[in-house]
Short mmCIF file of C-alpha atoms in Angstrom, two decimals:
data_model
loop_
_atom_site.label_atom_id
_atom_site.label_comp_id
_atom_site.label_asym_id
_atom_site.label_seq_id
_atom_site.Cartn_x
_atom_site.Cartn_y
_atom_site.Cartn_z
CA MET A 243 -0.01 0.01 -0.44
CA ALA A 244 1.75 3.02 -0.75
CA LYS A 245 2.58 5.74 1.99
CA ARG A 246 -0.39 8.43 2.10
CA THR A 247 1.10 11.98 1.41
CA LEU A 248 -0.24 15.11 3.29
CA ASN A 249 -0.65 18.31 1.88
CA ARG A 250 1.05 21.46 3.30
CA ARG A 251 -3.04 22.10 5.82
CA GLN A 252 -3.33 18.86 6.12
CA GLY A 253 0.55 18.94 7.71
CA TRP A 254 0.13 22.18 9.90
CA ARG A 255 -3.28 20.67 11.33
CA ILE A 256 -1.48 17.54 12.33
CA ASN A 257 1.57 19.50 13.90
CA LYS A 258 -1.20 21.80 15.62
CA ILE A 259 -2.58 19.00 17.81
CA GLN A 260 0.34 17.71 18.82
CA ASP A 261 1.48 20.71 20.00
CA GLU A 262 -1.91 22.26 21.64
CA ARG A 263 -1.27 17.96 22.60
CA LEU A 264 2.18 18.59 24.63
CA ALA A 265 0.72 21.84 25.79
CA ARG A 266 -1.68 20.47 28.15
CA ALA A 267 0.16 17.64 28.93
CA ALA A 268 2.37 20.54 30.32
CA LYS A 269 0.35 21.89 31.73
CA ARG A 270 -0.84 19.34 33.96
CA GLU A 271 2.51 18.30 34.99
CA GLU A 272 3.26 21.50 36.03
CA ARG A 273 0.60 21.88 38.67
CA THR A 274 0.85 18.09 40.17
CA LEU A 275 4.97 19.17 40.47
CA GLU A 276 3.63 22.88 42.33
CA GLU A 277 1.27 20.25 44.06
CA LEU A 278 4.07 18.62 45.23
CA GLU A 279 6.91 21.30 46.04
CA GLY A 280 3.75 23.07 47.91
CA GLY A 281 3.33 19.99 50.10
CA ASP A 282 5.80 18.29 52.64
CA LEU A 283 8.61 17.23 50.29
CA GLY A 284 11.02 15.30 52.63
CA THR A 285 15.04 15.86 53.04
CA GLU A 286 17.40 16.17 49.24
CA GLN A 287 19.30 13.09 48.66
CA HIS A 288 21.18 10.94 45.99
CA GLY A 289 19.14 9.03 44.23
CA LEU A 290 19.62 6.76 41.04
CA VAL A 291 17.32 6.82 37.29
CA ILE A 292 16.56 3.13 37.07
CA ALA A 293 14.04 4.24 34.24
CA HIS A 294 12.66 7.34 31.85
CA PHE A 295 9.16 7.18 31.35
CA GLY A 296 8.95 10.47 28.96
CA VAL A 297 8.86 13.28 30.70
CA GLN A 298 8.54 11.48 34.12
CA VAL A 299 11.56 9.27 35.76
CA GLU A 300 12.10 6.10 37.92
CA VAL A 301 14.47 7.34 40.86
CA GLU A 302 15.61 4.43 42.97
CA ALA A 303 16.93 5.98 46.41
CA GLU A 304 20.50 5.31 47.86
CA SER A 305 20.07 7.11 51.45
CA ALA A 306 20.08 4.12 54.23
CA GLU A 307 16.52 5.09 55.27
CA LEU A 308 14.94 4.54 52.06
CA ALA A 309 17.80 2.60 50.38
CA GLY A 310 15.81 0.22 47.39
CA GLN A 311 12.44 1.84 47.30
CA THR A 312 11.24 3.62 43.93
CA TYR A 313 10.13 6.30 42.74
CA ARG A 314 8.02 8.19 40.24
CA CYS A 315 9.72 11.68 40.18
CA TYR A 316 8.66 15.24 38.13
CA LEU A 317 11.81 17.27 37.19
CA ARG A 318 12.04 20.80 37.92
CA ALA A 319 12.11 23.12 34.48
CA ASN A 320 15.28 24.46 34.70
CA LEU A 321 17.10 20.80 34.89
CA PRO A 322 18.29 18.99 31.19
CA ALA A 323 16.76 15.61 29.78
CA LEU A 324 18.05 12.83 32.47
CA VAL A 325 18.38 9.10 31.39
CA THR A 326 18.33 6.10 32.75
CA GLY A 327 21.76 5.80 34.43
CA ASP A 328 22.11 9.36 36.03
CA ARG A 329 22.53 10.20 39.41
CA VAL A 330 20.43 12.93 40.82
CA VAL A 331 20.00 15.19 43.67
CA TRP A 332 15.75 14.32 44.66
CA ARG A 333 13.15 15.12 47.08
CA PRO A 334 10.30 12.77 48.15
CA GLY A 335 7.20 13.29 48.03
CA ASN A 336 4.13 11.55 48.78
CA GLN A 337 2.29 8.02 47.13
CA GLY A 338 5.47 6.82 46.06
CA LEU A 339 6.25 10.37 44.33
CA GLY A 340 9.02 12.58 44.45
CA VAL A 341 10.51 15.33 42.50
CA ILE A 342 14.25 16.36 41.33
CA VAL A 343 16.24 19.22 42.01
CA ALA A 344 19.36 18.11 40.72
CA GLN A 345 21.48 15.96 38.18
CA LEU A 346 25.01 14.67 39.53
CA PRO A 347 27.89 15.03 36.81
CA ARG A 348 28.14 12.15 34.53
CA HIS A 349 31.41 9.86 33.83
CA SER A 350 30.81 9.16 30.74
CA GLU A 351 26.94 9.04 28.16
CA LEU A 352 26.00 6.84 25.26
CA ARG A 353 24.28 9.07 22.44
CA ARG A 354 22.12 8.68 19.27
CA PRO A 355 21.54 10.66 16.95
CA ASP A 356 17.47 11.04 16.76
CA SER A 357 15.23 11.25 13.54
CA ARG A 358 15.75 15.05 13.56
CA GLY A 359 19.45 13.96 13.77
CA GLN A 360 20.29 15.37 17.09
CA LEU A 361 22.68 13.62 19.12
CA LYS A 362 20.77 12.51 22.57
CA PRO A 363 21.81 10.21 25.47
CA VAL A 364 20.06 7.00 25.64
CA ALA A 365 22.39 5.95 29.03
CA ALA A 366 24.27 7.90 30.75
CA ASN A 367 27.76 6.34 33.41
CA VAL A 368 28.17 3.50 31.41
CA ASP A 369 31.58 1.71 32.40
CA LEU A 370 30.97 -1.35 29.72
CA ILE A 371 29.39 -1.75 26.37
CA VAL A 372 28.00 -5.38 25.51
CA ILE A 373 28.55 -5.96 21.94
CA VAL A 374 26.39 -8.87 21.54
CA PHE A 375 26.19 -11.49 18.07
CA ALA A 376 24.67 -14.70 16.92
CA PRO A 377 24.70 -17.25 14.86
CA LEU A 378 21.54 -16.13 13.35
CA PRO A 379 20.44 -14.21 12.22
CA GLU A 380 23.64 -13.32 10.55
CA PRO A 381 26.40 -10.67 12.25
CA HIS A 382 28.00 -9.06 9.60
CA ALA A 383 31.25 -7.26 10.87
CA ASN A 384 29.87 -3.79 9.26
CA LEU A 385 27.40 -3.96 12.52
CA ILE A 386 29.90 -4.71 15.01
CA ASP A 387 32.66 -2.47 13.81
CA ARG A 388 29.97 0.31 14.52
CA TYR A 389 29.22 -0.65 17.98
CA ILE A 390 33.16 -0.66 18.94
CA ILE A 391 33.59 2.99 17.22
CA ALA A 392 31.00 4.25 19.50
CA ALA A 393 32.44 2.82 22.47
CA GLU A 394 35.89 4.74 21.54
CA HIS A 395 34.40 7.64 20.60
CA ALA A 396 32.59 8.04 24.67
CA GLY A 397 35.76 6.70 26.52
CA ILE A 398 33.71 2.90 27.01
CA LYS A 399 34.94 -0.32 27.00
CA PRO A 400 33.23 -2.77 25.40
CA LEU A 401 33.14 -6.73 25.01
CA LEU A 402 32.15 -8.96 22.29
CA LEU A 403 29.58 -11.26 23.19
CA LEU A 404 28.36 -14.31 20.92
CA ASN A 405 25.02 -15.46 22.16
CA LYS A 406 23.24 -19.09 21.28
CA SER A 407 27.11 -20.21 20.97
CA ASP A 408 24.63 -23.88 20.75
CA LEU A 409 23.80 -23.03 17.30
CA LEU A 410 27.48 -23.05 16.35
CA ASP A 411 28.35 -24.94 13.18
CA PRO A 412 31.13 -27.59 14.91
CA SER A 413 33.28 -27.95 12.21
CA GLY A 414 34.04 -23.71 13.22
CA SER A 415 33.93 -22.75 9.28
CA SER A 416 30.72 -20.72 10.09
CA ARG A 417 30.74 -16.58 10.21
CA ALA A 418 30.34 -16.11 13.45
CA HIS A 419 34.39 -18.12 13.65
CA SER A 420 35.34 -15.81 10.81
CA LEU A 421 34.52 -13.07 12.87
CA LEU A 422 35.55 -13.40 16.27
CA SER A 423 38.93 -14.77 15.60
CA THR A 424 39.14 -11.70 13.99
CA TYR A 425 38.70 -9.73 17.01
CA HIS A 426 40.72 -12.04 18.99
CA THR A 427 43.58 -11.23 16.48
CA LEU A 428 42.78 -7.64 17.48
CA GLY A 429 42.60 -8.34 21.17
CA TYR A 430 39.48 -7.59 22.11
CA PRO A 431 37.92 -8.91 24.58
CA LEU A 432 35.15 -12.18 23.77
CA LEU A 433 33.31 -14.75 25.50
CA GLU A 434 31.47 -17.13 23.77
CA VAL A 435 27.89 -18.02 25.44
CA SER A 436 24.45 -19.76 25.46
CA ALA A 437 21.67 -17.91 27.16
CA TYR A 438 19.22 -21.04 25.95
CA SER A 439 21.89 -24.06 26.91
CA GLY A 440 23.71 -21.33 30.01
CA ASP A 441 27.48 -21.93 28.53
CA GLY A 442 29.41 -19.53 29.70
CA LEU A 443 26.93 -17.29 31.51
CA GLU A 444 29.28 -17.64 35.32
CA GLN A 445 32.32 -16.05 32.74
CA LEU A 446 29.90 -12.94 31.43
CA GLN A 447 28.36 -12.26 34.66
CA ALA A 448 32.39 -12.22 36.69
CA GLN A 449 33.22 -9.28 33.55
CA LEU A 450 29.70 -7.75 34.36
CA ASN A 451 30.68 -7.66 38.17
CA ASN A 452 30.86 -4.05 39.65
CA GLN A 453 30.07 -2.96 36.47
CA VAL A 454 27.35 -0.55 34.68
CA SER A 455 27.26 -1.88 31.21
CA VAL A 456 24.54 -1.42 28.73
CA PHE A 457 23.78 -4.80 25.76
CA VAL A 458 23.87 -3.80 22.49
CA GLY A 459 22.96 -5.43 19.17
CA GLN A 460 20.44 -6.21 16.30
CA SER A 461 16.93 -7.51 16.99
CA GLY A 462 17.38 -10.95 17.72
CA VAL A 463 20.35 -11.82 18.93
CA GLY A 464 18.90 -12.41 22.03
CA LYS A 465 19.73 -9.62 24.44
CA SER A 466 16.40 -9.95 26.35
CA SER A 467 16.83 -14.40 26.59
CA LEU A 468 20.51 -12.86 28.32
CA VAL A 469 18.66 -10.77 30.41
CA ASN A 470 16.17 -13.03 31.65
CA ARG A 471 19.29 -16.09 32.16
CA LEU A 472 20.95 -13.62 34.28
CA LEU A 473 18.22 -12.00 35.78
CA PRO A 474 15.31 -14.52 36.47
CA ASP A 475 13.19 -12.22 38.60
CA THR A 476 13.35 -9.89 35.13
CA ASP A 477 10.51 -10.10 32.75
CA THR A 478 11.88 -9.01 29.51
CA ARG A 479 9.92 -10.30 26.94
CA VAL A 480 11.66 -12.40 24.56
CA GLY A 481 10.78 -11.95 20.33
CA PRO A 482 11.21 -14.23 17.44
CA LEU A 483 13.08 -14.21 14.49
CA SER A 484 11.12 -12.62 11.77
CA ALA A 485 10.62 -15.49 9.02
CA LEU A 486 10.98 -13.32 6.10
CA THR A 487 14.32 -11.01 7.10
CA GLY A 488 16.01 -13.37 9.63
CA LYS A 489 15.86 -10.50 12.12
CA GLY A 490 14.66 -10.38 15.22
CA THR A 491 11.54 -8.27 16.11
CA HIS A 492 11.77 -5.58 19.15
CA THR A 493 10.29 -6.63 22.70
CA THR A 494 12.74 -3.88 25.30
CA THR A 495 10.71 -1.09 24.89
CA THR A 496 11.82 1.13 27.88
CA ALA A 497 15.37 1.50 28.65
CA ARG A 498 15.19 0.22 32.28
CA LEU A 499 18.45 -0.45 34.83
CA PHE A 500 18.71 -3.91 36.74
CA HIS A 501 21.09 -4.62 39.36
CA PHE A 502 23.26 -8.06 39.51
CA PRO A 503 23.29 -9.71 43.04
CA ALA A 504 27.00 -9.68 43.40
CA GLY A 505 26.97 -6.69 42.03
CA GLY A 506 26.97 -3.88 39.27
CA GLU A 507 24.07 -2.94 37.00
CA LEU A 508 22.79 -3.94 33.60
CA ILE A 509 21.38 -1.73 31.13
CA ASP A 510 18.72 -3.19 28.87
CA SER A 511 17.89 -0.55 25.72
CA PRO A 512 15.77 -1.02 22.94
CA GLY A 513 17.04 -3.34 20.13
CA ILE A 514 18.54 -1.81 16.64
CA ARG A 515 19.18 -2.97 13.79
CA GLU A 516 20.78 -0.63 12.06
CA PHE A 517 23.31 2.32 13.98
CA GLY A 518 24.05 5.08 12.52
CA LEU A 519 27.50 7.11 13.11
CA GLY A 520 26.62 10.65 11.06
CA HIS A 521 28.19 11.99 14.36
CA VAL A 522 31.67 11.04 14.56
CA SER A 523 34.30 12.40 12.10
CA VAL A 524 36.65 10.31 9.75
CA THR A 525 39.13 10.73 12.97
CA ASP A 526 36.77 8.88 15.57
CA VAL A 527 36.23 6.14 12.47
CA GLU A 528 39.99 5.95 12.60
CA ALA A 529 40.44 5.04 16.16
CA GLY A 530 37.65 2.52 16.22
CA PHE A 531 39.88 0.61 13.48
CA ILE A 532 43.28 -0.09 15.86
CA GLU A 533 45.42 -1.89 13.56
CA PHE A 534 44.96 0.59 11.21
CA GLN A 535 46.95 3.27 12.88
CA GLU A 536 50.91 2.75 12.10
CA HIS A 537 49.57 2.98 8.48
CA LEU A 538 46.49 5.70 8.16
CA GLY A 539 48.64 9.06 6.42
CA GLN A 540 51.22 6.64 5.09
CA CYS A 541 49.85 6.43 1.39
CA ARG A 542 51.16 8.26 -1.02
CA PHE A 543 48.74 10.49 -2.17
CA ARG A 544 46.65 12.53 -0.11
CA ASN A 545 42.99 11.29 -1.51
CA CYS A 546 44.23 8.04 -1.33
CA SER A 547 40.29 6.09 -1.74
CA HIS A 548 42.53 2.89 -0.71
CA GLU A 549 40.44 1.36 -3.20
CA HIS A 550 43.58 0.72 -6.29
CA GLU A 551 46.57 3.40 -5.84
CA PRO A 552 49.87 2.46 -6.28
CA GLY A 553 51.44 3.26 -2.67
CA CYS A 554 48.32 2.69 -0.64
CA ALA A 555 49.26 2.25 2.80
CA LEU A 556 46.55 0.04 3.95
CA LEU A 557 46.34 -2.28 0.82
CA ALA A 558 49.80 -2.91 1.47
CA ALA A 559 49.08 -4.11 5.23
CA VAL A 560 46.44 -6.31 3.30
CA GLU A 561 48.65 -8.31 1.11
CA ALA A 562 51.53 -8.24 4.46
CA GLY A 563 48.42 -10.00 6.31
CA LYS A 564 48.69 -7.37 9.11
CA ILE A 565 44.77 -5.79 8.19
CA SER A 566 41.67 -8.20 6.65
CA GLN A 567 40.15 -7.95 3.96
CA GLN A 568 36.86 -7.69 5.55
CA ARG A 569 37.85 -5.27 8.43
CA LEU A 570 39.35 -2.57 5.49
CA ALA A 571 36.27 -3.24 3.50
CA SER A 572 34.10 -2.55 6.48
CA PHE A 573 36.42 0.94 7.07
CA LYS A 574 36.12 2.19 3.71
CA HIS A 575 32.30 1.41 4.04
CA ILE A 576 32.00 3.30 6.84
CA ILE A 577 33.86 6.36 5.81
CA SER A 578 31.75 6.22 2.08
CA GLY A 579 29.08 6.83 4.26
CA ILE A 580 29.60 8.78 7.36
CA SER A 581 27.98 11.49 5.71
CA THR A 582 25.12 10.87 4.75
CA GLU A 583 23.49 8.61 7.00
CA GLN A 584 19.69 8.42 7.89
CA TYR A 585 18.57 7.61 11.31
#
């Protein structure tokens, strides 16, 4: 069915209705906030944002008296947008409500462009990005490389996690085995696990302890299944692979923070099939290809495309076995689309 095209007046009317609804919602939130602040609020204390719901956030109390209790909190108008993982100063009110009065400094943040290309944080104070892939849906080096670049750009450590290891070809000839070999050679930390059989989960838990971690990866790789095995008391829905595309169906809808019994936290964020990198520079992309560093800038021609030019340092490194052909192809693909990516 063809997509309906709106004329100018129809588009204006739809935007006007949306603006009016947003204005009414903002007034309701403002009245509630005034009522809270006009009432008997508790003393200021530190808390942790464990979920985000539009204009409200869920805060977990960290003070001794209220530790572990959660409150649905409103934000004062002068505060920036908060995300899961933020640490805040807040005041408790009645009936499980509260008011956030300040945001504490972040030591890291994971950001993505929104539909309009504006950078928006999606998680704060993250220590570890767990890049999840699996034999099915078939893994793509280009997508894994994009996540590694995002981790390098954010200053957050990456961990490559192959889930569904029970589906691996015993002969060792699968695409997943090839990827594992490439990234192992580069020195990236790697783990093989199976959310289905439980293999490798103890080693994974050891890596996650005392860290704030985020699981990323295309839908269908089993992020929600892993969360359910690591935290059996949670209720994260698991979606099947699409029979038509071989990709996963999105299940997690709200970024939420969970505590591991042995220490550390996990932020389970919405699954994505494609990760745009239009917000990073060519230099940032180059930093994500660690084995390229000694060869970059060494080509005979300044505007070398690394395709066929004589004196290309990257092509020479491929010939010498210092750079894999797969990684060079991924690098060129990302660089070529960096200024024109769609989200």
